[in-house]
Short mmCIF file of C-alpha atoms and ligand atoms in Angstrom, two decimals:
data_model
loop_
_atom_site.label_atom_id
_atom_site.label_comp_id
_atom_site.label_asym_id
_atom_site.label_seq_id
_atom_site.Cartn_x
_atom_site.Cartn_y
_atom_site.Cartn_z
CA UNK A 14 0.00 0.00 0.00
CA UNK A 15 1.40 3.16 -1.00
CA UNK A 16 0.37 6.28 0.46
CA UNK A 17 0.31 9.50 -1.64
CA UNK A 18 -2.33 12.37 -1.02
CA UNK A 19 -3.84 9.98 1.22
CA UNK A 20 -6.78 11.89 3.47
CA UNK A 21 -7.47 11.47 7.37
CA UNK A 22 -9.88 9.06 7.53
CA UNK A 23 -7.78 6.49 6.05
CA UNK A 24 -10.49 5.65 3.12
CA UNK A 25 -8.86 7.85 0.58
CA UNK A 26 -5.64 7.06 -0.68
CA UNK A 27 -3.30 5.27 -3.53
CA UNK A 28 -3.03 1.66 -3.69
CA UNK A 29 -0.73 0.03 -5.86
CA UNK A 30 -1.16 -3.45 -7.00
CA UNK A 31 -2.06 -5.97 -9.96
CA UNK A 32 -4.35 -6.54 -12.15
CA UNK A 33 -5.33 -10.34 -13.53
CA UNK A 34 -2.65 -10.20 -16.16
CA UNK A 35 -0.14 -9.13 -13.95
CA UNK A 36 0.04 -5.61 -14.86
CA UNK A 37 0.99 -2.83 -12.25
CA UNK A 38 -2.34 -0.81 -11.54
CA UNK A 39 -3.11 2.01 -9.26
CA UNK A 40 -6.23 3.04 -7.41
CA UNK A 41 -6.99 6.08 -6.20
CA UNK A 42 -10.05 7.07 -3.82
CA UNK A 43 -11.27 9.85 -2.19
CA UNK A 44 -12.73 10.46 1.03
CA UNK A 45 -16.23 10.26 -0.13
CA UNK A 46 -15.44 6.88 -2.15
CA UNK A 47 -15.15 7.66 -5.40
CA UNK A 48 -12.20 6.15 -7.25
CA UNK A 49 -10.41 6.06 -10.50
CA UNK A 50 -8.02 2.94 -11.61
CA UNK A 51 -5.04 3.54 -13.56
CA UNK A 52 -3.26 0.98 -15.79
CA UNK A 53 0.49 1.47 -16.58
CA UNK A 54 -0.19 -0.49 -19.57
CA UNK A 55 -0.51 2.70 -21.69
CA UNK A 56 -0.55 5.30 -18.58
CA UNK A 57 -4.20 4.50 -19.33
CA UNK A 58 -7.26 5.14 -16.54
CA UNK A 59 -9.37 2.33 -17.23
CA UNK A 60 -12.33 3.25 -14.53
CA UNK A 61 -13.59 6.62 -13.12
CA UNK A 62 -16.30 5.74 -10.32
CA UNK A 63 -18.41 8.37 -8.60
CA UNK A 64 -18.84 8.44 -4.75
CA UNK A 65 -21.74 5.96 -5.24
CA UNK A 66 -20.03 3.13 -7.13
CA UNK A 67 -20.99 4.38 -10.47
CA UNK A 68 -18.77 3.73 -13.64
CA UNK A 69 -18.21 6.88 -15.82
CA UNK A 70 -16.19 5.71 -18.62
CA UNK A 71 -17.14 2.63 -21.12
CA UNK A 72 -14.70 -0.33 -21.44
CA UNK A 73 -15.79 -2.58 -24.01
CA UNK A 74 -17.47 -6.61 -23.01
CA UNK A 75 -15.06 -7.36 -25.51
CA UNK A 76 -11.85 -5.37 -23.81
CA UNK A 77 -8.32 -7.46 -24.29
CA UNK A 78 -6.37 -6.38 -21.28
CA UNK A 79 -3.17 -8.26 -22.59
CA UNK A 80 -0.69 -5.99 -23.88
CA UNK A 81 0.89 -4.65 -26.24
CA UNK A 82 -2.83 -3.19 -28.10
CA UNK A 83 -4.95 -0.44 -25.77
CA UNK A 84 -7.50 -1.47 -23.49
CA UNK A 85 -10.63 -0.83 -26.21
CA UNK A 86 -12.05 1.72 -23.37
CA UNK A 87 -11.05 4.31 -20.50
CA UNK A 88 -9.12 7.11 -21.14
CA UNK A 89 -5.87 5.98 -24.19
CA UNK A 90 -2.92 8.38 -24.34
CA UNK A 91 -2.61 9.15 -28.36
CA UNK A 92 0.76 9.80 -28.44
CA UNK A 93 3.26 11.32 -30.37
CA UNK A 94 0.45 11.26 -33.00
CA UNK A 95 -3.21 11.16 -33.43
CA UNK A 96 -4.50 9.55 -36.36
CA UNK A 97 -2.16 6.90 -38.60
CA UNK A 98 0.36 9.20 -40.82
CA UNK A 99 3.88 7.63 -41.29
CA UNK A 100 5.35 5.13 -39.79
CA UNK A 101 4.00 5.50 -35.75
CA UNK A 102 1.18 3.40 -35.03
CA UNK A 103 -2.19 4.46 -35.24
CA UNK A 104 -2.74 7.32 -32.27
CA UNK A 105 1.03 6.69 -31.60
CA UNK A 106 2.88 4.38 -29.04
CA UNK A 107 2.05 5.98 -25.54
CA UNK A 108 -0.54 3.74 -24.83
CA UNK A 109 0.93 0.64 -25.65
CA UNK A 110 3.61 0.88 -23.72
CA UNK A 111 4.61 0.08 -19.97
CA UNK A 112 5.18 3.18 -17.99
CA UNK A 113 6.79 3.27 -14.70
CA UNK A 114 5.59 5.15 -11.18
CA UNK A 115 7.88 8.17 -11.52
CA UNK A 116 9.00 8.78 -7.86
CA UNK A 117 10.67 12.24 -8.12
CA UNK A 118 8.64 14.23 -10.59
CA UNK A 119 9.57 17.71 -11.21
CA UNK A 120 6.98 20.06 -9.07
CA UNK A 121 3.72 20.73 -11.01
CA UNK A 122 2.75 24.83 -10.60
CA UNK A 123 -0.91 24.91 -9.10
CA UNK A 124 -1.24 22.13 -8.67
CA UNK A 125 -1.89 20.29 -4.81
CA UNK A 126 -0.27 17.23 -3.64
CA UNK A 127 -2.77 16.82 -0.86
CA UNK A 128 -5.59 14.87 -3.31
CA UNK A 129 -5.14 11.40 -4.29
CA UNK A 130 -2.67 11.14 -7.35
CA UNK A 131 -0.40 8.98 -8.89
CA UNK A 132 2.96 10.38 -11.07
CA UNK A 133 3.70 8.10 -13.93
CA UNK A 134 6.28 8.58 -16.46
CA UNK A 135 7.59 7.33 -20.17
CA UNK A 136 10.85 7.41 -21.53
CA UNK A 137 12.06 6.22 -25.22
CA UNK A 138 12.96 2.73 -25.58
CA UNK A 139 15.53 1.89 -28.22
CA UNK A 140 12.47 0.48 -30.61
CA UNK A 141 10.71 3.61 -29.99
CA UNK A 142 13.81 5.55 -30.80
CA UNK A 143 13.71 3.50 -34.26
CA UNK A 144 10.19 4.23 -35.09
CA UNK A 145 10.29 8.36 -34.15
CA UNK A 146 14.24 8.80 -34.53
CA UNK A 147 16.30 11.26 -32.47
CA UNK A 148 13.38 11.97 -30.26
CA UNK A 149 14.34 12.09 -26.70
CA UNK A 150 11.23 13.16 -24.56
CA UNK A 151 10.36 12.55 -21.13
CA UNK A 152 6.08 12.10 -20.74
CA UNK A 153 5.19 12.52 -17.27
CA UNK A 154 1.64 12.46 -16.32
CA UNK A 155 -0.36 12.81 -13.39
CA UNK A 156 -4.17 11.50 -12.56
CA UNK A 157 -5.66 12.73 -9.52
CA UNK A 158 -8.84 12.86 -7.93
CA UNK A 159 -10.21 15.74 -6.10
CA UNK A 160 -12.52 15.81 -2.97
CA UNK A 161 -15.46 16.58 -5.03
CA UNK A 162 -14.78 13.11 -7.23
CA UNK A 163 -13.35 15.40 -10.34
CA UNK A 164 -10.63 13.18 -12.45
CA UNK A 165 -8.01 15.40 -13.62
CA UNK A 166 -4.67 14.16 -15.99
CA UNK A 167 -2.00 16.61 -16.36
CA UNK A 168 0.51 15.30 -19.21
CA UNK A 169 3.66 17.01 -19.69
CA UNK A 170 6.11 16.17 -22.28
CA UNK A 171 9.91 17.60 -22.37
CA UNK A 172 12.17 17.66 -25.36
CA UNK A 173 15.05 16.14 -23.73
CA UNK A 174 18.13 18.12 -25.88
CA UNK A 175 17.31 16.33 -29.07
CA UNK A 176 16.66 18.02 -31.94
CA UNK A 177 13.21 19.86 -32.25
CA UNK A 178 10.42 17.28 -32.56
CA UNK A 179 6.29 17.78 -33.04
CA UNK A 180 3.52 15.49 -32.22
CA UNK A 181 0.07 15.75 -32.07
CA UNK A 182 -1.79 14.26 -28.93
CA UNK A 183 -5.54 13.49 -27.79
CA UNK A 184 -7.22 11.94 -24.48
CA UNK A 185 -9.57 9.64 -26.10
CA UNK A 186 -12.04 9.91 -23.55
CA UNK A 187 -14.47 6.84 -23.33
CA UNK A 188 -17.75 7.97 -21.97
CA UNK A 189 -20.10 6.11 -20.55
CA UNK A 190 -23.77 6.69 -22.11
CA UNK A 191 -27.04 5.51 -21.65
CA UNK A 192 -27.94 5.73 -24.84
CA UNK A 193 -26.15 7.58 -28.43
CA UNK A 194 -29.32 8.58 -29.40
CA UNK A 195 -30.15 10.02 -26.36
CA UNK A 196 -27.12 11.81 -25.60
CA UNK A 197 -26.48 15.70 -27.06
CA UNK A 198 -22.65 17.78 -26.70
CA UNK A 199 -22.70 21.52 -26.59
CA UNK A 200 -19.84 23.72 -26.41
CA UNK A 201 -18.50 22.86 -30.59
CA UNK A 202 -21.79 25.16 -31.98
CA UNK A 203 -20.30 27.02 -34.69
CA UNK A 204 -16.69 25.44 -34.84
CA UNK A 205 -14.73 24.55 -38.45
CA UNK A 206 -14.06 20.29 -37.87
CA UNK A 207 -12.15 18.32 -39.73
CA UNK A 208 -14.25 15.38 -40.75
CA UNK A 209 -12.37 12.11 -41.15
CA UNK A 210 -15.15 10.15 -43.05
CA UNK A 211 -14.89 13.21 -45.77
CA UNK A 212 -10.51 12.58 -46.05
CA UNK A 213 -10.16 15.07 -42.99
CA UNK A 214 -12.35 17.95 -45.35
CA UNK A 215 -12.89 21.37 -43.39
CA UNK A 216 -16.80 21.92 -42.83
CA UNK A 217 -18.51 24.46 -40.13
CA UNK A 218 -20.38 23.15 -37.50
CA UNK A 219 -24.65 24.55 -37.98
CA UNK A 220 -26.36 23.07 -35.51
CA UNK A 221 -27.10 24.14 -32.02
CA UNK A 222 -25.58 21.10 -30.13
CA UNK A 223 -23.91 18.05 -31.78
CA UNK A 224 -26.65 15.01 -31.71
CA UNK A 225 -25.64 11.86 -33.14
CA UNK A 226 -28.08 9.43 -35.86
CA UNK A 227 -24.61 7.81 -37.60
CA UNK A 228 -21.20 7.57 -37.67
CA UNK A 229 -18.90 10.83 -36.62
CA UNK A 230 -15.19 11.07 -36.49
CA UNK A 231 -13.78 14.61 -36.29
CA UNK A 232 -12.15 16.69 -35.35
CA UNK A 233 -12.84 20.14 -33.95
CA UNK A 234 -10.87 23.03 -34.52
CA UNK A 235 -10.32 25.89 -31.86
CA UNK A 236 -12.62 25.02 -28.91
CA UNK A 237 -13.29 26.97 -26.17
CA UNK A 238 -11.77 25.32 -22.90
CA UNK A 239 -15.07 24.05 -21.60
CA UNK A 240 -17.51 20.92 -23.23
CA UNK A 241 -20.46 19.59 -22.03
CA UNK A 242 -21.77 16.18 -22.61
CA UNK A 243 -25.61 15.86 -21.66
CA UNK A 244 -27.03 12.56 -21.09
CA UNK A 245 -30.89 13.01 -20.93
CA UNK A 246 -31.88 9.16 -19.92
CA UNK A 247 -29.04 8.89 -17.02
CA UNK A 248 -29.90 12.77 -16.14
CA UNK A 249 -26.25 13.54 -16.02
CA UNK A 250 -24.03 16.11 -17.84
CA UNK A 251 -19.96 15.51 -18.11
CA UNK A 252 -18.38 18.63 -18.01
CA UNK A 253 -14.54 18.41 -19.91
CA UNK A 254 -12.64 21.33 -18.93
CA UNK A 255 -9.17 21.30 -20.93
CA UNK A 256 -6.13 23.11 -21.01
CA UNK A 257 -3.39 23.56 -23.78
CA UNK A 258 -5.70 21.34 -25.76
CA UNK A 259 -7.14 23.16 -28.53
CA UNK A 260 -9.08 20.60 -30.19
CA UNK A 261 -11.86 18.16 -29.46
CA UNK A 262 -12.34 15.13 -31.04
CA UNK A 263 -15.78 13.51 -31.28
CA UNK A 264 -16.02 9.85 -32.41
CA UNK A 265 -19.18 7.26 -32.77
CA UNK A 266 -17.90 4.33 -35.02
CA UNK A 267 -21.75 3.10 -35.29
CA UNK A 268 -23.27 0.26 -36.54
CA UNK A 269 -21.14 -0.51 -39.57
CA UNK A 270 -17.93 0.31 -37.89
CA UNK A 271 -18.58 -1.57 -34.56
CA UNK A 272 -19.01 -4.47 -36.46
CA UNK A 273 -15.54 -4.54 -37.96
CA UNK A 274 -13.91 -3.35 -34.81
CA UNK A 275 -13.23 -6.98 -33.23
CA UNK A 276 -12.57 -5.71 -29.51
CA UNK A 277 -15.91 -3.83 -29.65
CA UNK A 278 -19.33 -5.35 -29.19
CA UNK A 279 -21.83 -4.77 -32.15
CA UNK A 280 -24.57 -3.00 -30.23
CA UNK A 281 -21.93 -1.31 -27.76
CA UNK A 282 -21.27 2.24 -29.53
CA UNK A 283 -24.93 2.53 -28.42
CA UNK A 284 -23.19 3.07 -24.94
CA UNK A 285 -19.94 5.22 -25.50
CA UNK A 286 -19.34 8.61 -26.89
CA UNK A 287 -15.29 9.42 -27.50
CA UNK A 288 -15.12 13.27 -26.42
CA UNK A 289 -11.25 13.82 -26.31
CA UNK A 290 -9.08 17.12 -25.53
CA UNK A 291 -6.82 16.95 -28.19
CA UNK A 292 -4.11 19.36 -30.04
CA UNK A 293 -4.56 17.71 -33.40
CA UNK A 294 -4.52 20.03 -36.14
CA UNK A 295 -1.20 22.38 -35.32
CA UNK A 296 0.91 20.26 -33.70
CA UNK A 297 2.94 20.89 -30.86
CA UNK A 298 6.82 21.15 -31.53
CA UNK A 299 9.51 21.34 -28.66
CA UNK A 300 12.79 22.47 -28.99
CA UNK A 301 15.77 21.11 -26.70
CA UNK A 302 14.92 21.69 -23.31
CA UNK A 303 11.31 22.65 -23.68
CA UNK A 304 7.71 21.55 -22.09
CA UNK A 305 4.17 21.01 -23.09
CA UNK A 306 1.60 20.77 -20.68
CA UNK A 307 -2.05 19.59 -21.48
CA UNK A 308 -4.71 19.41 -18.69
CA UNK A 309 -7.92 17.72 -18.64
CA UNK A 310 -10.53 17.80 -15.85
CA UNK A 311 -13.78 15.90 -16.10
CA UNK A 312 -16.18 16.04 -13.49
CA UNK A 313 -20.41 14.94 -13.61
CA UNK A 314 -23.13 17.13 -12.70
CA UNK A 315 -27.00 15.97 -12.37
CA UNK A 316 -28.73 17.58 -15.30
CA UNK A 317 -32.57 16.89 -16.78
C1 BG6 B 425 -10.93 7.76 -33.65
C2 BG6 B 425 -10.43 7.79 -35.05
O1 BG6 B 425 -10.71 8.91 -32.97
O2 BG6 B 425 -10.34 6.64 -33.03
C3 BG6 B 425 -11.08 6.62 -35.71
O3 BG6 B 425 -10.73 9.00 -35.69
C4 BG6 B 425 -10.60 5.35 -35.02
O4 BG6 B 425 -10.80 6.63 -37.07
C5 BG6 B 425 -10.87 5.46 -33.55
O5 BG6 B 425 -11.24 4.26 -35.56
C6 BG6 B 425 -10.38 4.29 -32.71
O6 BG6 B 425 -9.05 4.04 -32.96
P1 BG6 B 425 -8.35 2.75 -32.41
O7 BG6 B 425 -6.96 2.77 -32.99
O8 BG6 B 425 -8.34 2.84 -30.93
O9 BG6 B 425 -9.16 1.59 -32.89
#
């Protein structure tokens, strides 16, 4: 049992330990009881629970947890890329990798060490290194949980002195939903988006709020730092507060698509909506010595 931010009453905390497969997993609970589990398969949180046991982010029936492939689920690190250009891996190599509890981090400006939270941290390995050459970066991230059950990751990448280096990078934020059709997001009304099933073509968004009757996979240009996704059936709202994210990606693979995704059930994107903070379209570029920081809080509010 390892105790970081742990709180008075000896119910909140961090606990380290493993999952089925073996893999290192942390879990980290508030004094009220809610709890978030992280995986260091992929840095990934794989379960955001409120105070009263309820999950908040879709994993899949159909979920491998055996690396090296992302839990189909939670909360996947795209990094260095989002998307599939070049030689990287589709939405990079972050989160199919191990990362290790980084012990030391650096101090984090604003940021309290009282809640539960976990540091984790990725290096390069040498395959890595062959893949996205001459790119020495340090990723450390940090999940916490605040008193009032909000999940906030903090990801910070540093150009270790090697040669100036971009990447683009998204949360790809699994929400749990009652139902698609039920569900609406506000906060994108009159955005440009990139629209991946039109080869990434620039349209403007028209309607009020974003409702969904088919597939969607774009990507939204510019956002303000605040999203809200309204579930009428569970009477809940997530609200996605980013920072140094200036995109938001919105993805339903729907009927068609879930059928050809083999770790996804066929009537399951009924129940998730992908809602990531992202900086997709400029991408970020470091030179030697420099840092990127990229916030994201979520939190749930009752709504009607
Ligand atoms: C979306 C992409 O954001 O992620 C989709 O735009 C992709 O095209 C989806 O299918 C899931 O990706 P993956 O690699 O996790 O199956």
């Amino acid at each position: 049992m390892n105790q970081q931010g742990g709180e008075s009453d000896g119910r909140g905390g961090v606990e380290v330990s493993k999952d089925r497969n073996g893999i290192e997993q942390v879990i980290l609970r508030n004094n009220r009881g809610a709890s978030a589990r992280v995986s260091l398969h992929g840095g990934q949180v794989l379960s955001w629970k409120t105070e009263r046991g309820e999950e908040l982010l879709f994993t899949s029936s159909k979920a491998i947890f055996n690396p090296p492939k992302a839990v189909r689920g939670g909360i996947p690190i795209c990094f260095p890329q989002f998307g599939n250009r070049g030689s990287l891996e589709q939405h990079g190599f972050a989160r199919n990798r191990m990362w290790t509890i980084d012990k030391n981090p650096p101090p984090l400006p604003n940021e309290s060490n009282a809640k539960p939270h976990i540091d984790l941290l990725l290096k390069p390995s040498e395959d890595d290194l062959k893949i996205w050459p001459h790119r020495y970066f340090e990723f450390r991230l940090r999940v916490s949980l605040a008193a009032e059950g909000y999940l906030s990751i903090i990801s910070r990448v540093r150009n270790v002195n090697s040669k100036p280096f971009s990447f683009s990078f998204a949360y790809h934020t699994y929400l749990s939903i009652s139902d698609i059709s039920e569900v609406r997001v506000e906060g994108l009304e009159t955005l440009d988006y990139l629209d991946n099933l039109y080869q990434k073509e620039r349209f403007t968004e028209q309607g009020d709020a974003l409702t969904f009757e088919s597939e969607v996979d774009r990507v939204y240009l510019d956002s303000c730092n605040t999203v809200a996704v309204l579930d009428h059936e569970r009477k809940r709202t997530f609200v996605i507060r980013k920072d140094g994210l200036p995109d938001v990606v919105v993805w339903n693979p729907w009927e068609k698509k879930a059928k050809a995704v083999g770790d996804l059930g066929d009537e399951e994107y009924k129940q998730m909506l992908c809602v990531d903070g992202a900086a997709v379209e400029k991408p970020i570029t470091l030179k030697p010595g420099e840092e990127w920081t990229g916030r994201l809080e979520l939190s749930v509010v009752p709504s009607t």
